[in-house]
Amino acid sequence: MHNFHYKNGKLFCESIAVESLAQQAGTPLYVYSQKTLVENIRRLETAMAPVNPHLCYAVKANASLGILSLMAQLGIGFDVVSIGELKKVKQAGGKTEQCVFAGVGKTEEEINAALDLGIYAFNVESIPELERINRLAKKQDKKAPVAIRVNPNVDAKTHAKITTGTYENKFGIAFEEVASVYQKAHSKYKNIHLKGVQIHIGSQLTNVAPFAKAVKKMAPLVTQLRAEYGLEFFSIGGGLGIVYNQALESGSADWWHNEGKNYASPEKLAKALIPLLKPLTASGVKVLMEPGRFVVGNAGILVTRVEYIKQTGKKNFVIVDAAMNDLIRPALYESYHQIVPLKKSRTEKTFKADVVGPICESGDRFCQNREISEVKEGDLLAIMSAGAYGMTMASNYNGRPIPAEVLVNDKEADYLRIRESIQTSWRYEGIPGWLIPEEKTLPPNKRKRTPKNKKENI
Ligand code: LLP
């Protein structure tokens, strides 16, 4: 659920008309509701309260410094996948000792930095990684806190590109091999502290059954590992799906009751998982969760302006100023995002159209053959539920600057990020000296260096 709704025909984010934000900050523009962010965290915590979960927000879903700061102030931890994310969490005021570090390709540099900063645990995805962490921890004379990521071989029944828990996927260590890996780590790797065990079977799970299947499969293993090595925690990963087509009228709570009941929710997740997790927590195991999309997905929208309406062949195209570089999800996963006008037309007429961006690819499309509100040039539209994996996956493709982001807190709004300027979008680039007419006759070491902070020619 979220705090975007129509009031007198205008789309509001909490107490602010979204149109007024777009007028000030321009488009394309991401707008987030702080209330929704806070409510989502509290809702998950409340539903899962019987097992007192420790939430580690998955930074990859939305890594805005301001949103990380809010999460830190709510007292939750973080799931990071690079040293860049870990340092950003620290910069935002998050505690590194509440961070888990995931990912199949941690570099030596990243492991060393994470050991320096002192994280809660590395979620380890392979034996070579375990060996590397052990070796580097030894050099620093430390014991590295580790959880093995188990691949439980359970199909999450979600989009193939975001399925992670089957043996077709690169993630984790196969379920059958896990007990022997712990044994090996325990006897051989003296600089490893076996602290936990982790799973994550996929993202945007709209049904809780695969979660339950995976946790049920894991429970005896967790008990065994706790008995043998005193494991402290079991992380059940992220993956809780959101509803991408929510009602925006008042009374959306009713809608949730009627139509939303077909979807996964924190309450349904709790109902399925608490009976399985309770015996573990009763024996002292801490439960961790790594929600990303559930926290930010519905809390953010992408606001865009209609540039042109064109008809070609049999179709209507609404060409907007946002594109796949701003929000790649529809192009990459064929994902559905609701598209609504910021100002409802009095007639409420609709027509069938593709809403597309200006990028030179046919895949640059937010929807296809969809019945949407009739719009005209200059109208503003909101692409809903764009808070997760929107901005974090944005790029400069087609020479487009990264959009601005605004956070709303009731009647207040402020920038999380200003719009990138065109010049700064190429700030790290340079022209090799031999291509600069006035430099090319000089010996290489006398040539000017671009960008300015480049130390030397390679
Ligand atoms: N934990 C691990 C180990 C993960 O790999 C992920 C997401 C999460 C937690 C958070 O999952 P969530 O609660 O957000 O489902 N770009 C894709 C989603 C990629 C998810 C990657 N891993 C999309 O836009 O749908």
PDB file of C-alpha atoms and ligand atoms in Angstrom, residues 58 60-61 79 102 125 149 162 164 171 198 200 202-204 237-240 244 290-294 329 333 388-389 393, ligand 1:
ATOM      1  CA  ALA A  58      18.520  -4.480   0.421  1.00  0.00           C
ATOM      2  CA  LYS A  60      20.307  -2.378  -4.384  1.00  0.00           C
ATOM      3  CA  ALA A  61      16.569  -1.695  -4.545  1.00  0.00           C
ATOM      4  CA  ASP A  79      22.113  -5.932   2.858  1.00  0.00           C
ATOM      5  CA  ALA A 102      26.218 -10.625  -0.307  1.00  0.00           C
ATOM      6  CA  GLU A 125      28.483 -18.011  -2.137  1.00  0.00           C
ATOM      7  CA  ARG A 149      24.302 -18.802   1.214  1.00  0.00           C
ATOM      8  CA  ILE A 162      15.113 -12.707 -10.953  1.00  0.00           C
ATOM      9  CA  THR A 164      17.962 -17.212  -7.828  1.00  0.00           C
ATOM     10  CA  PHE A 171      23.902 -18.309  -6.499  1.00  0.00           C
ATOM     11  CA  GLN A 198      21.275 -17.625   4.427  1.00  0.00           C
ATOM     12  CA  HIS A 200      17.336 -15.942  -1.104  1.00  0.00           C
ATOM     13  CA  GLY A 202      14.232 -14.802  -5.942  1.00  0.00           C
ATOM     14  CA  SER A 203      12.553 -11.451  -6.174  1.00  0.00           C
ATOM     15  CA  GLN A 204       8.951 -10.298  -6.698  1.00  0.00           C
ATOM     16  CA  GLY A 237      16.605 -13.246   2.227  1.00  0.00           C
ATOM     17  CA  GLY A 238      14.344 -10.788   0.468  1.00  0.00           C
ATOM     18  CA  GLY A 239      11.907 -11.360  -2.339  1.00  0.00           C
ATOM     19  CA  LEU A 240       8.496 -10.422  -0.990  1.00  0.00           C
ATOM     20  CA  TYR A 244       2.012  -3.318  -9.219  1.00  0.00           C
ATOM     21  CA  GLU A 290      16.567  -8.661   3.472  1.00  0.00           C
ATOM     22  CA  PRO A 291      13.589  -6.820   1.998  1.00  0.00           C
ATOM     23  CA  GLY A 292      14.218  -4.397  -0.833  1.00  0.00           C
ATOM     24  CA  ARG A 293      11.325  -4.069  -3.238  1.00  0.00           C
ATOM     25  CA  PHE A 294       8.677  -4.422  -0.532  1.00  0.00           C
ATOM     26  CA  ARG A 329      12.169  -2.657 -15.705  1.00  0.00           C
ATOM     27  CA  TYR A 333      11.580  -7.869 -17.471  1.00  0.00           C
ATOM     28  CA  ALA A 388      12.533  -0.172  -6.390  1.00  0.00           C
ATOM     29  CA  TYR A 389      15.138  -0.971  -9.048  1.00  0.00           C
ATOM     30  CA  MET A 393      19.374   0.833 -12.552  1.00  0.00           C
TER      31      MET A 393
HETATM   32  N1  LLP B   1      18.794 -10.437  -0.822  1.00  0.00           N
HETATM   33  C1  LLP B   1      19.491 -10.866  -1.886  1.00  0.00           C
HETATM   34  C2  LLP B   1      20.594 -11.808  -1.694  1.00  0.00           C
HETATM   35  C3  LLP B   1      19.146 -10.427  -3.170  1.00  0.00           C
HETATM   36  O1  LLP B   1      19.818 -10.879  -4.236  1.00  0.00           O
HETATM   37  C4  LLP B   1      18.071  -9.515  -3.337  1.00  0.00           C
HETATM   38  C5  LLP B   1      17.681  -9.012  -4.656  1.00  0.00           C
HETATM   39  C6  LLP B   1      17.391  -9.080  -2.177  1.00  0.00           C
HETATM   40  C7  LLP B   1      17.773  -9.577  -0.936  1.00  0.00           C
HETATM   41  C8  LLP B   1      16.239  -8.127  -2.234  1.00  0.00           C
HETATM   42  O2  LLP B   1      15.174  -8.687  -2.921  1.00  0.00           O
HETATM   43  P1  LLP B   1      13.749  -7.955  -2.973  1.00  0.00           P
HETATM   44  O3  LLP B   1      13.203  -7.956  -1.588  1.00  0.00           O
HETATM   45  O4  LLP B   1      13.969  -6.573  -3.489  1.00  0.00           O
HETATM   46  O5  LLP B   1      12.953  -8.790  -3.893  1.00  0.00           O
HETATM   47  N2  LLP B   1      16.142  -5.622 -10.716  1.00  0.00           N
HETATM   48  C9  LLP B   1      15.128  -6.628 -10.469  1.00  0.00           C
HETATM   49  C10 LLP B   1      15.242  -7.246  -9.100  1.00  0.00           C
HETATM   50  C11 LLP B   1      16.611  -7.829  -8.789  1.00  0.00           C
HETATM   51  C12 LLP B   1      16.689  -8.449  -7.421  1.00  0.00           C
HETATM   52  C13 LLP B   1      18.089  -8.810  -7.059  1.00  0.00           C
HETATM   53  N3  LLP B   1      18.276  -9.340  -5.741  1.00  0.00           N
HETATM   54  C14 LLP B   1      13.762  -6.008 -10.707  1.00  0.00           C
HETATM   55  O6  LLP B   1      13.671  -4.835 -11.029  1.00  0.00           O
HETATM   56  O7  LLP B   1      12.745  -6.694 -10.613  1.00  0.00           O
END
